[in-house]
Amino acid sequence: MNIKDLLRDAYLLQLKDGFFTVKSLSKLIKRSYSRTFSILKELQRKNYVKSLEKRNKGETRYIVDEKGRRRFKVILTAGTYDIIHTGHLKTLEEAKRRGDVLIVIVARDKTVEKIKGRRPIIPENQRRTIVQSLKPVDFAILGSEKDFLEPIEKINPDLIVLGRDQPVNKRKLEKELRKRGLECKVVRLRVWDSSPLAKTSKIIKKINETFHISNI
Amino acid sequence: MNIKDLLRDAYLLQLKDGFFTVKSLSKLIKRSYSRTFSILKELQRKNYVKSLEKRNKGETRYIVDEKGRRRFKVILTAGTYDIIHTGHLKTLEEAKRRGDVLIVIVARDKTVEKIKGRRPIIPENQRRTIVQSLKPVDFAILGSEKDFLEPIEKINPDLIVLGRDQPVNKRKLEKELRKRGLECKVVRLRVWDSSPLAKTSKIIKKINETFHISNI
């Protein structure tokens, strides 16, 4: 296993649990405890990971250090993902291809209401659960209701990916990021799904047509 | 890595490609080519896998043999999965927990039309793509339009899992399976998702309420 894959796997555990241990990493990379222990010692020697101060008698907790973090690429994207369709999936798969870890910020109900004038059909927690369950997605979190840059600042991604039709001004976003000292790039994807029902608005239209007529 | 995990990984490649090679298995299990080669030779010696007749100068193709197939448990479930929601996800996750490999049969548009009197909102290929993209699902295939038992016969699963509300008669299904010489068990899951919009009918109702009123 190469160092990049190891560090990425360790980082995925850290996203979920806040840290990783020999045990949790050993389970994820399917290597023995002793093998994982010696791998981890080597990564620590190279300053790729560091141990956290022991707070109790439990296992030593580790996190990926700044030098280790620079060995893999974290991609960030965001959206409402109200009714999941192949258009979403295609964008997420393409976003994942741009790097090693894909983190998705799922818009809060209140934020969508502010922008679109109505809440999404599916509540935020269920939307987050579905996005988290998609194979290209490593980690899905809910956005902030107050400051949309807050989770981006915390994650400090290498690249932010915007969907083809995402109503976000790329330049304005870059300006905002620079103000906070974030150096990450922003790209807008060109991929799209030409399948007949790969847009939420089309799905909603078809549902209305189908059930409006048949229910009267 | 234990034998069960190895055989399951090899079987997943076989589902996708019809066979596996040293190269494709090596990539999946993240071991070197030579390490994978010696693992494979050992599995072959134990009659867990067998090589297929060489048709060209390419790499030797292998498949999991009957003895190897008995070392892991294949779960099968089926459904329409028209608009994916957390209720589907919960059922699929619970189904996956019952075994090692989860294969999902996605109902054909025509079959749904015959049963429900209308086609699904989302076309069959897009429904299959979304189901395949969910983490608990190892492999998703479209059903047969003529004989619903045909793909089950081909897969020969260890267990068939029915969702809580799935309109299938368990005893009748078991009878049909026995007629074809299939010994697999059938269980109906009791799990369900109490979240507010974890049912397709509820999502459709909410969409109609939301847009019917606001569009007039």
XYZ file of C-alpha atoms in Angstrom:
432
model
C 0.000 0.000 0.000
C 1.358 3.407 -0.875
C 1.639 6.310 1.554
C -0.996 8.409 -0.202
C -3.670 5.703 0.104
C -2.734 5.085 3.737
C -2.920 8.751 4.659
C -6.226 9.144 2.810
C -7.712 6.165 4.659
C -6.491 7.572 7.983
C -8.008 10.955 7.084
C -11.378 9.333 6.293
C -11.460 7.841 9.794
C -10.493 11.211 11.207
C -13.380 12.910 9.373
C -15.809 10.411 10.864
C -14.423 10.021 14.390
C -12.222 13.100 14.828
C -9.111 10.881 15.069
C -7.901 7.364 14.245
C -6.244 4.599 16.230
C -4.090 1.599 15.317
C -7.212 -0.525 15.735
C -9.559 1.520 13.534
C -6.921 1.924 10.810
C -6.012 -1.777 10.969
C -9.655 -2.685 10.377
C -10.027 -0.275 7.452
C -6.837 -1.222 5.598
C -7.260 -4.927 6.392
C -3.792 -5.381 7.838
C -2.871 -6.973 11.191
C -2.612 -4.817 14.318
C 1.178 -5.229 14.525
C 1.661 -4.463 10.804
C -0.547 -1.355 11.113
C 1.341 -0.303 14.250
C 4.705 -0.364 12.480
C 3.253 1.433 9.418
C 1.899 4.129 11.738
C 5.225 4.531 13.573
C 6.930 5.057 10.198
C 4.335 7.684 9.185
C 4.840 9.415 12.529
C 8.624 9.425 12.099
C 8.129 11.192 8.756
C 5.792 13.756 10.394
C 2.845 12.660 8.270
C 0.712 11.854 11.323
C 0.864 12.904 14.947
C -0.507 11.437 18.153
C -2.887 13.413 20.315
C -2.339 13.859 24.033
C -3.626 10.862 25.950
C -6.787 11.789 27.826
C -7.536 8.406 29.301
C -6.306 4.845 29.435
C -7.715 4.054 25.965
C -5.815 3.610 22.736
C -3.532 6.375 21.475
C -5.378 8.707 19.109
C -3.733 10.000 15.946
C -4.513 12.631 13.341
C -3.018 13.360 9.908
C -0.553 16.231 10.244
C -0.232 19.181 7.829
C 2.620 17.487 5.943
C 0.573 14.296 5.571
C -2.505 16.244 4.519
C -0.582 17.679 1.580
C 0.022 14.172 0.169
C -3.585 13.697 -1.029
C -6.176 15.951 -2.619
C -9.468 16.837 -0.936
C -12.331 17.876 -3.216
C -15.333 19.746 -1.906
C -18.702 20.199 -3.531
C -22.097 21.312 -2.296
C -25.754 21.202 -3.214
C -29.319 20.591 -2.098
C -29.658 17.023 -3.467
C -33.403 17.125 -2.870
C -34.424 14.115 -4.971
C -31.334 12.221 -5.937
C -30.961 11.447 -9.653
C -28.295 10.359 -12.148
C -27.407 13.995 -12.876
C -26.265 14.416 -9.250
C -24.427 11.131 -9.445
C -22.558 12.034 -12.616
C -21.394 15.328 -11.090
C -20.290 13.610 -7.869
C -18.401 10.917 -9.785
C -16.645 13.534 -11.896
C -15.831 15.577 -8.763
C -14.358 12.487 -7.094
C -12.150 11.824 -10.132
C -10.473 15.193 -9.559
C -8.918 14.069 -6.294
C -8.653 11.448 -3.552
C -11.339 12.400 -1.030
C -14.752 13.849 -1.847
C -16.548 15.819 0.855
C -20.067 17.106 0.165
C -21.821 19.933 1.963
C -25.586 19.416 1.923
C -27.546 22.678 2.058
C -29.666 23.293 5.152
C -33.463 23.509 4.829
C -33.411 27.137 6.037
C -30.711 28.128 3.541
C -32.675 26.627 0.629
C -35.814 28.400 1.842
C -33.957 31.719 1.901
C -32.657 31.248 -1.660
C -35.537 29.437 -3.416
C -38.454 30.703 -1.340
C -39.469 27.163 -0.298
C -38.000 24.341 1.730
C -36.785 21.216 -0.082
C -39.201 18.262 -0.365
C -36.896 15.995 1.660
C -35.702 17.211 5.105
C -31.998 18.004 5.496
C -31.018 14.992 7.609
C -32.527 12.558 5.119
C -30.864 14.375 2.211
C -27.520 14.137 4.012
C -28.023 10.404 4.697
C -28.706 9.656 1.032
C -25.700 11.681 -0.188
C -23.460 9.954 2.387
C -24.661 6.578 1.085
C -23.435 7.230 -2.485
C -20.230 5.427 -3.487
C -18.286 8.449 -4.803
C -18.963 10.390 -1.574
C -16.489 9.927 1.270
C -18.154 12.269 3.702
C -21.337 14.355 3.683
C -22.052 17.109 6.191
C -24.818 19.646 6.616
C -23.914 23.229 5.787
C -23.998 26.129 8.210
C -27.208 28.141 8.469
C -25.313 31.324 9.264
C -22.001 31.306 7.432
C -21.673 29.120 4.339
C -17.880 29.491 4.369
C -17.518 28.068 7.871
C -17.456 24.346 6.905
C -15.207 25.127 3.912
C -12.766 26.872 6.248
C -12.796 23.876 8.579
C -12.200 21.336 5.774
C -9.649 23.476 3.911
C -10.109 21.608 0.608
C -7.676 21.612 -2.306
C -10.406 22.143 -4.871
C -14.046 23.251 -4.856
C -16.146 21.789 -7.645
C -19.293 23.513 -8.908
C -21.931 21.635 -10.896
C -22.745 22.726 -14.429
C -25.937 24.595 -13.486
C -25.092 25.484 -9.905
C -26.182 29.089 -9.286
C -22.909 30.190 -7.689
C -20.713 32.982 -9.028
C -17.254 31.416 -9.358
C -15.281 34.678 -9.150
C -17.263 35.992 -6.220
C -16.744 32.717 -4.363
C -13.000 32.831 -5.030
C -12.873 36.388 -3.698
C -14.685 35.344 -0.507
C -12.311 32.389 -0.053
C -9.223 34.610 -0.419
C -10.610 36.989 2.219
C -10.568 34.077 4.667
C -7.054 33.096 3.654
C -8.178 29.994 1.735
C -6.058 29.266 -1.309
C -8.178 26.478 -2.846
C -9.116 26.579 -6.508
C -12.697 26.573 -7.819
C -13.730 24.778 -11.018
C -17.056 24.477 -12.752
C -17.724 21.055 -14.267
C -18.926 20.745 -17.830
C -20.325 17.199 -17.508
C -24.035 16.696 -17.532
C -26.440 13.835 -17.816
C -28.601 13.827 -20.931
C -30.908 11.078 -19.581
C -34.580 12.086 -19.643
C -35.127 12.504 -15.872
C -31.752 13.665 -14.585
C -33.014 16.972 -13.221
C -35.103 17.557 -10.081
C -37.385 20.006 -11.898
C -38.133 17.380 -14.583
C -38.877 14.713 -11.973
C -41.253 17.061 -10.181
C -42.924 17.994 -13.474
C -43.445 14.343 -14.366
C -44.822 13.513 -10.916
C -47.271 16.395 -11.221
C -48.357 15.328 -14.687
C -48.699 11.661 -13.705
C -50.577 12.077 -10.457
C -52.480 15.267 -11.051
C -54.270 13.734 -13.998
C -54.770 10.272 -12.530
C -55.988 11.582 -9.175
C -58.776 13.758 -10.525
C -6.732 -11.106 4.410
C -8.949 -14.089 5.096
C -10.159 -16.526 2.450
C -13.797 -15.445 2.702
C -12.986 -11.798 1.948
C -10.710 -12.807 -0.918
C -13.307 -15.067 -2.495
C -16.002 -12.428 -2.076
C -13.809 -9.791 -3.772
C -13.058 -12.203 -6.621
C -16.792 -12.940 -6.968
C -17.582 -9.198 -7.171
C -15.193 -8.868 -10.119
C -16.780 -11.934 -11.663
C -20.270 -10.397 -11.364
C -19.052 -7.272 -13.138
C -16.760 -8.768 -15.801
C -17.834 -12.425 -15.970
C -14.406 -13.513 -14.640
C -11.364 -12.149 -12.803
C -7.642 -12.114 -13.515
C -4.531 -11.789 -11.348
C -4.368 -8.169 -12.478
C -7.961 -7.192 -11.701
C -7.885 -8.974 -8.326
C -4.503 -7.448 -7.462
C -5.913 -3.970 -8.084
C -9.020 -4.614 -5.986
C -7.286 -6.158 -2.956
C -4.368 -3.709 -3.172
C -1.666 -6.391 -3.143
C 1.249 -6.757 -5.582
C 0.829 -8.845 -8.729
C 3.198 -11.581 -7.479
C 1.518 -11.700 -4.044
C -1.918 -11.961 -5.688
C -0.625 -14.637 -8.064
C 0.542 -16.871 -5.210
C -2.713 -16.269 -3.261
C -4.660 -17.297 -6.359
C -2.575 -20.445 -6.899
C -3.298 -21.453 -3.305
C -7.055 -20.864 -3.801
C -6.924 -22.914 -6.980
C -5.113 -25.774 -5.220
C -7.942 -25.829 -2.674
C -10.543 -25.892 -5.479
C -12.010 -22.560 -4.404
C -11.393 -21.002 -7.809
C -10.812 -22.428 -11.278
C -9.229 -21.054 -14.432
C -11.203 -20.835 -17.649
C -9.908 -22.193 -20.899
C -7.569 -19.723 -22.579
C -9.235 -18.190 -25.612
C -6.456 -15.845 -26.619
C -3.007 -14.671 -25.601
C -4.422 -12.463 -22.844
C -4.287 -13.044 -19.113
C -5.699 -16.252 -17.652
C -9.321 -15.816 -16.580
C -10.607 -17.288 -13.342
C -13.989 -17.799 -11.724
C -15.015 -18.761 -8.191
C -15.829 -22.467 -8.115
C -18.810 -24.064 -6.333
C -16.700 -24.888 -3.249
C -15.427 -21.319 -3.085
C -18.922 -19.902 -3.593
C -20.091 -21.729 -0.470
C -17.572 -19.800 1.679
C -19.533 -16.514 1.545
C -23.185 -15.598 1.646
C -24.983 -13.913 -1.251
C -28.108 -11.907 -0.406
C -30.654 -10.973 -3.029
C -33.333 -8.338 -2.830
C -35.528 -6.628 -5.399
C -37.694 -3.559 -5.846
C -38.679 -0.633 -8.058
C -36.586 2.042 -6.268
C -38.405 4.763 -8.182
C -37.379 7.765 -6.094
C -34.651 6.699 -3.735
C -35.187 7.568 -0.069
C -33.864 6.626 3.378
C -36.476 3.861 3.689
C -34.895 2.053 0.713
C -31.469 2.672 2.163
C -32.341 1.264 5.561
C -33.710 -1.923 3.976
C -30.646 -2.321 1.742
C -28.280 -1.785 4.682
C -30.149 -4.342 6.764
C -30.160 -6.789 3.827
C -26.397 -6.361 3.403
C -25.835 -7.102 7.105
C -27.370 -10.559 6.574
C -24.494 -11.664 4.328
C -21.344 -10.782 2.411
C -22.565 -9.746 -1.037
C -25.774 -7.839 -1.792
C -27.254 -8.151 -5.271
C -30.330 -6.091 -6.147
C -32.798 -6.783 -8.943
C -34.379 -3.552 -10.172
C -37.874 -4.047 -11.597
C -38.345 -3.352 -15.307
C -40.622 -0.479 -16.413
C -42.948 -2.948 -18.143
C -43.208 -5.180 -15.088
C -44.116 -2.216 -12.863
C -46.703 -1.092 -15.426
C -48.277 -4.546 -15.396
C -48.510 -4.607 -11.579
C -49.236 -0.970 -10.697
C -50.992 0.141 -13.879
C -48.418 2.879 -14.551
C -44.731 3.078 -15.367
C -42.339 4.378 -12.720
C -41.423 8.097 -12.786
C -37.733 7.322 -13.392
C -36.802 5.023 -16.338
C -35.352 1.608 -15.502
C -31.743 2.309 -16.520
C -31.551 5.403 -14.349
C -33.130 3.534 -11.419
C -30.548 0.771 -11.812
C -27.689 3.302 -11.953
C -28.784 4.949 -8.710
C -29.211 1.614 -6.879
C -25.781 0.470 -8.095
C -24.268 3.687 -6.713
C -25.428 3.001 -3.138
C -22.725 1.811 -0.718
C -24.526 -1.301 0.623
C -25.196 -2.545 -2.926
C -22.518 -4.694 -4.545
C -24.327 -5.279 -7.808
C -27.604 -4.080 -9.314
C -29.210 -5.664 -12.369
C -32.467 -5.145 -14.237
C -35.070 -7.867 -13.790
C -36.472 -10.009 -16.563
C -39.601 -8.815 -18.338
C -40.785 -12.360 -18.950
C -39.699 -14.588 -16.093
C -38.967 -12.938 -12.737
C -37.248 -16.096 -11.463
C -34.695 -16.146 -14.272
C -32.128 -13.756 -12.682
C -32.652 -15.417 -9.271
C -31.867 -18.786 -10.832
C -28.726 -17.367 -12.437
C -27.480 -15.774 -9.187
C -28.459 -18.695 -6.955
C -28.445 -16.596 -3.763
C -28.242 -17.945 -0.210
C -31.002 -15.685 1.034
C -33.758 -13.549 -0.496
C -34.725 -10.520 1.561
C -38.156 -8.902 1.260
C -38.778 -5.372 2.470
C -41.329 -4.731 5.192
C -44.094 -3.574 2.847
C -43.061 -5.444 -0.287
C -46.184 -6.918 -1.894
C -44.765 -10.409 -2.371
C -46.249 -13.554 -0.850
C -43.351 -15.226 0.989
C -44.771 -18.760 0.916
C -45.775 -18.566 -2.724
C -42.283 -17.322 -3.644
C -40.656 -20.151 -1.692
C -42.865 -22.659 -3.506
C -41.860 -21.223 -6.905
C -38.182 -21.344 -5.921
C -38.422 -25.008 -4.867
C -40.037 -25.882 -8.207
C -36.870 -24.589 -9.903
C -34.649 -26.512 -7.527
C -33.520 -23.392 -5.626
C -32.973 -24.033 -1.927
C -32.467 -20.428 -0.800
C -34.350 -19.075 2.204
C -36.684 -16.075 2.096
C -36.985 -13.587 4.973
C -39.112 -10.513 5.396
C -37.359 -7.642 7.179
C -39.026 -5.882 10.068
C -36.921 -2.689 9.914
C -38.476 0.490 8.688
C -37.622 4.133 8.605
C -39.860 6.379 10.673
C -38.464 9.568 9.109
C -41.174 11.822 7.663
C -40.438 11.288 3.942
C -39.106 7.737 3.762
C -41.816 6.439 1.448
C -42.233 7.139 -2.270
C -45.979 7.748 -1.894
C -45.307 10.399 0.768
C -42.705 12.126 -1.385
C -45.114 12.217 -4.317
C -47.894 13.540 -2.083
C -45.661 16.313 -0.773
C -44.506 17.266 -4.278
C -48.104 17.468 -5.416
C -49.116 19.594 -2.442
C -46.110 21.888 -2.779
C -46.257 22.508 -6.505
C -49.931 22.127 -7.206
C -50.752 24.991 -4.890
C -47.810 27.195 -5.757
C -48.260 26.734 -9.517
C -51.861 27.831 -9.686
